[in-house]
CSV table of C-alpha atoms in Angstrom, one decimal:
chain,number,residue,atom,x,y,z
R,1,UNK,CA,152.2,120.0,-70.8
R,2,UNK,CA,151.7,123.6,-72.4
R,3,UNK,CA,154.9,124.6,-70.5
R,4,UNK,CA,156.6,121.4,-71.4
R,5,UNK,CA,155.7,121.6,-75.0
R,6,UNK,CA,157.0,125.5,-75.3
R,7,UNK,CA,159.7,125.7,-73.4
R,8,UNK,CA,161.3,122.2,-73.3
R,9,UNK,CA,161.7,120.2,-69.6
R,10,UNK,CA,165.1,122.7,-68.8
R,11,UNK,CA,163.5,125.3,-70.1
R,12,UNK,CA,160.6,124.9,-66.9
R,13,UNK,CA,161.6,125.4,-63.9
R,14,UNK,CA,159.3,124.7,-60.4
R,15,UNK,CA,158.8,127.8,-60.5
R,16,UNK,CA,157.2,128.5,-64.0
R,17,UNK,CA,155.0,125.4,-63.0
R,18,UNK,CA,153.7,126.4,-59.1
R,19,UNK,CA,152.4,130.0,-61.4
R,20,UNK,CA,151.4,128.2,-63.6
R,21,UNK,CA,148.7,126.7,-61.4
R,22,UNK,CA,148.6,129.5,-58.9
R,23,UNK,CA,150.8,128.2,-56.3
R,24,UNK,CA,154.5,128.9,-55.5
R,25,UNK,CA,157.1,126.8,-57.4
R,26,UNK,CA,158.1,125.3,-53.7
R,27,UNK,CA,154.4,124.1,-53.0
R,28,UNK,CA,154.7,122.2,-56.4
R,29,UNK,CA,156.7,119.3,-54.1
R,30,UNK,CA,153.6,118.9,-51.9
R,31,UNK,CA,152.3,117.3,-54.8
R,32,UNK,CA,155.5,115.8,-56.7
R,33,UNK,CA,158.7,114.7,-55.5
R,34,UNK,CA,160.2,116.6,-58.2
R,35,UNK,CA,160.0,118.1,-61.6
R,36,UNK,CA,160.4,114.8,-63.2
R,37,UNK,CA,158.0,113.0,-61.5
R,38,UNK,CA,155.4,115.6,-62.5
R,39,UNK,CA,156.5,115.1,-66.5
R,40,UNK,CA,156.1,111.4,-65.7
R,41,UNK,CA,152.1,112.2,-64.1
R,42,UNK,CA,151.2,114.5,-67.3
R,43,UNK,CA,152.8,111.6,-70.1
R,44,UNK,CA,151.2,108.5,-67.9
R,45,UNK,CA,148.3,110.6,-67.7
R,46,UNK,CA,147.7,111.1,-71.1
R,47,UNK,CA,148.2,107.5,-71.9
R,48,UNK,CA,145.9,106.3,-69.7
R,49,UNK,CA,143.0,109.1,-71.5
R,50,UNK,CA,144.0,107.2,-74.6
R,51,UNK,CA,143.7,103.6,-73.5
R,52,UNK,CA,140.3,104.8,-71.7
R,53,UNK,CA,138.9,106.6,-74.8
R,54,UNK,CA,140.0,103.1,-76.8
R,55,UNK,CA,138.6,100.8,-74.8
R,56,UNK,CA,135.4,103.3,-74.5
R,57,UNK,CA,135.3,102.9,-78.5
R,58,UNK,CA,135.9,99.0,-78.3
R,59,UNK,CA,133.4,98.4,-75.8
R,60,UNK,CA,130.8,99.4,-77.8
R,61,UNK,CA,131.6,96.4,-80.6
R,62,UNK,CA,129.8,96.7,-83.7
R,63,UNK,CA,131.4,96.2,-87.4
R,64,UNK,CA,135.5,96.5,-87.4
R,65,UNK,CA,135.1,99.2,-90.3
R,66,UNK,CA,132.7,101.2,-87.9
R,67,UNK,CA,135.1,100.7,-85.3
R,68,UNK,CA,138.3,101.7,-87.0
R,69,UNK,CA,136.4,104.8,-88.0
R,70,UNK,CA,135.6,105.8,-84.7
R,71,UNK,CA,139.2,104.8,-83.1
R,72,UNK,CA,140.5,107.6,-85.8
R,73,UNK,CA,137.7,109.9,-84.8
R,74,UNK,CA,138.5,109.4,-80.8
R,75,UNK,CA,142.3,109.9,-82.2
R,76,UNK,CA,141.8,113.0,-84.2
R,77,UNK,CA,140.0,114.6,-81.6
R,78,UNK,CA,143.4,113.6,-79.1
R,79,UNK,CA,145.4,115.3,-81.0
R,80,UNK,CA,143.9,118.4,-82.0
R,81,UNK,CA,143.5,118.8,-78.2
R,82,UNK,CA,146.7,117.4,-76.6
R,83,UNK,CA,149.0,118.2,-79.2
R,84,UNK,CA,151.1,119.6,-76.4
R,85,UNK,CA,151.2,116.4,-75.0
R,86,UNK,CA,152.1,114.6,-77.9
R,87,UNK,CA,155.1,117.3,-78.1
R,88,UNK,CA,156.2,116.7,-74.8
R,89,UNK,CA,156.4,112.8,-75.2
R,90,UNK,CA,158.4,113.2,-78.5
R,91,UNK,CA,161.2,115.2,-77.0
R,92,UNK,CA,160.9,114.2,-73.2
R,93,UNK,CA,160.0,110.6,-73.3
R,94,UNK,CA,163.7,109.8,-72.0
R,95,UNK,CA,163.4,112.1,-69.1
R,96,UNK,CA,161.4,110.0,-67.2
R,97,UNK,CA,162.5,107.8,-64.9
R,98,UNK,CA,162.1,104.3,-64.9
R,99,UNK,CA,159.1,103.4,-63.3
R,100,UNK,CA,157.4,106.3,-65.2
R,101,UNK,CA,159.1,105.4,-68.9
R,102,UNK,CA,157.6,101.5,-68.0
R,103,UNK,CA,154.0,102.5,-67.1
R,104,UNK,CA,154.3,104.7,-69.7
R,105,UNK,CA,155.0,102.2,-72.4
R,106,UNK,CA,152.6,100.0,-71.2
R,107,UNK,CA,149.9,101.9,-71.7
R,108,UNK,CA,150.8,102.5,-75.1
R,109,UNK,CA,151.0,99.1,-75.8
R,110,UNK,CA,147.8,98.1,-74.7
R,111,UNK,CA,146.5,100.7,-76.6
R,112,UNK,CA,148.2,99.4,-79.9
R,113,UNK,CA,146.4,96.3,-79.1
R,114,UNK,CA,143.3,97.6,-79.2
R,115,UNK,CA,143.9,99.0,-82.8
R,116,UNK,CA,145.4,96.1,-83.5
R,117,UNK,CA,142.3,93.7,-82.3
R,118,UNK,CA,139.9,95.7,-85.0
R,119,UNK,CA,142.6,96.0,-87.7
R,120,UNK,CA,142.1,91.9,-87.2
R,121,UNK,CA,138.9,91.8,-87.3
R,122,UNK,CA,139.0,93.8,-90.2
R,123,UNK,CA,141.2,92.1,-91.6
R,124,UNK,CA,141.3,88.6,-91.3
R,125,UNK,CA,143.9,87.5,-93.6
R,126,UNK,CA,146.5,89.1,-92.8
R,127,UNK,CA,149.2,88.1,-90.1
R,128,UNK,CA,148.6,89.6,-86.6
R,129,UNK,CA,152.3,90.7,-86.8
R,130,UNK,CA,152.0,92.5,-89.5
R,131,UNK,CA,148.7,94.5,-88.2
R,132,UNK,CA,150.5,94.8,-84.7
R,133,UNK,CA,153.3,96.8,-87.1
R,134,UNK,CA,150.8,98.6,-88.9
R,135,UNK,CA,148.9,100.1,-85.5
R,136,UNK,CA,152.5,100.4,-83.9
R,137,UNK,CA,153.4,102.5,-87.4
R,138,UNK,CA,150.3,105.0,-86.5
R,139,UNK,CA,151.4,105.5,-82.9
R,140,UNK,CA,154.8,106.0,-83.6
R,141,UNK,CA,153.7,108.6,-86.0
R,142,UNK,CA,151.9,110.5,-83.5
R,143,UNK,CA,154.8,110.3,-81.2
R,144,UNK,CA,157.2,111.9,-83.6
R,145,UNK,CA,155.2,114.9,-83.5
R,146,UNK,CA,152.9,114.1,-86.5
R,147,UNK,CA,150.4,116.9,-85.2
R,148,UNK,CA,148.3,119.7,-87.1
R,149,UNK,CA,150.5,123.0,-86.7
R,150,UNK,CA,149.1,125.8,-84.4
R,151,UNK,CA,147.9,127.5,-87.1
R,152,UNK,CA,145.9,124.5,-88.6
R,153,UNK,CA,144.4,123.6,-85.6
R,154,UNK,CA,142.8,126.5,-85.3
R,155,UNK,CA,140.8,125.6,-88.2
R,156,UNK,CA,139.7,122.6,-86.0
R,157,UNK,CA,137.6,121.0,-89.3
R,158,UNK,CA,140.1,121.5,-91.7
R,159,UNK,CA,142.9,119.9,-89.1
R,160,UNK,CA,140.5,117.0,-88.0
R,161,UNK,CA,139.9,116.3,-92.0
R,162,UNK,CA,143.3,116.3,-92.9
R,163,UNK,CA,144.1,114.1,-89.7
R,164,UNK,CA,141.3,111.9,-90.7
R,165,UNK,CA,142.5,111.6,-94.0
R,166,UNK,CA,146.3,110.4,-93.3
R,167,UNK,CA,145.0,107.3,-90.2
R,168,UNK,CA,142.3,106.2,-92.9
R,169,UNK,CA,144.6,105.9,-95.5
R,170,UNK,CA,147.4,104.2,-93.7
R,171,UNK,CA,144.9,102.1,-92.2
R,172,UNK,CA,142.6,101.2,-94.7
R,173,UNK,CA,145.2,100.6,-97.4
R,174,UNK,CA,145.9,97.4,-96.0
R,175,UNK,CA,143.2,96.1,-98.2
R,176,UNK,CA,145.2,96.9,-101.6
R,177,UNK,CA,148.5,95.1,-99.9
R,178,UNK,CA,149.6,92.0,-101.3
């Protein structure tokens, strides 16, 4: 992903991955069929930490407020550590081929659903369709590359309160909607 993230999916070649790990750039299709399918293992990987860290967070129930908080905090902490990740999906998402792209998705989707299930319980009077939007809004936002800056991230508490600060907001402020 840190290869990814720099240098772009042409700008990696087997190669600059195999050293990257300590093995030739030829040994890397011992393990993948190609460079693709290894984009597709570190994006569905990825996914699959988020939906795990979710459910972690959802399993333990409790108040939806409590919840929400701790989904941002499981989040925040994503992001300041896979940021690279979260680069590499942005501009390399279309790389992947088909069977990647669809697990992929999936596992974004389900979890969106599991923001979505607290942003319910949280708020109950509002239409599930519109909370779906709202907790696809936040995801998409991460995928655009809505990430604290090298530099900021650095300054891990000042990153993780600024980070903290923009999901509440757009996820709380659903109580002053009409």
């Amino acid at each position: 992903a840190r290869l990814f993230a720099a240098r772009g999916f042409d700008g990696v070649s087997l190669e600059d991955l195999g050293a990257a790990v300590g093995i030739t750039g030829p040994a890397v299709y011992r393990h993948f069929s190609n460079k693709r399918a290894l984009l597709g293992a570190v994006l569905r990987r990825a996914s699959e930490r988020l939906l795990t860290g979710g459910r972690r967070v959802t399993a333990v129930g409790g108040e939806p407020e409590a919840q929400l908080r701790e989904l941002i905090d499981f989040h925040v902490e994503f992001a300041l550590n896979d940021a690279d990740v979260i680069r590499v999906h942005d501009r390399d998402l279309a790389r992947l081929g088909e069977d990647d792209r669809h697990d992929v998705r999936r596992l974004q989707r389900e979890y969106v659903e599991l923001w979505t299930d607290v942003l319910e319980r949280l708020h109950p009077d509002r239409p599930s369709a519109d909370l779906r939007i709202r907790a696809r809004e936040k995801a998409d936002a991460d995928m655009l590359g809505i990430v604290p800056p090298r530099e900021l991230r650095a300054r891990r508490a000042a990153a993780a309160a600024l980070l903290l600060a923009l999901l509440a907001t757009v996820l709380f402020a659903l109580r002053q909607m009409v």
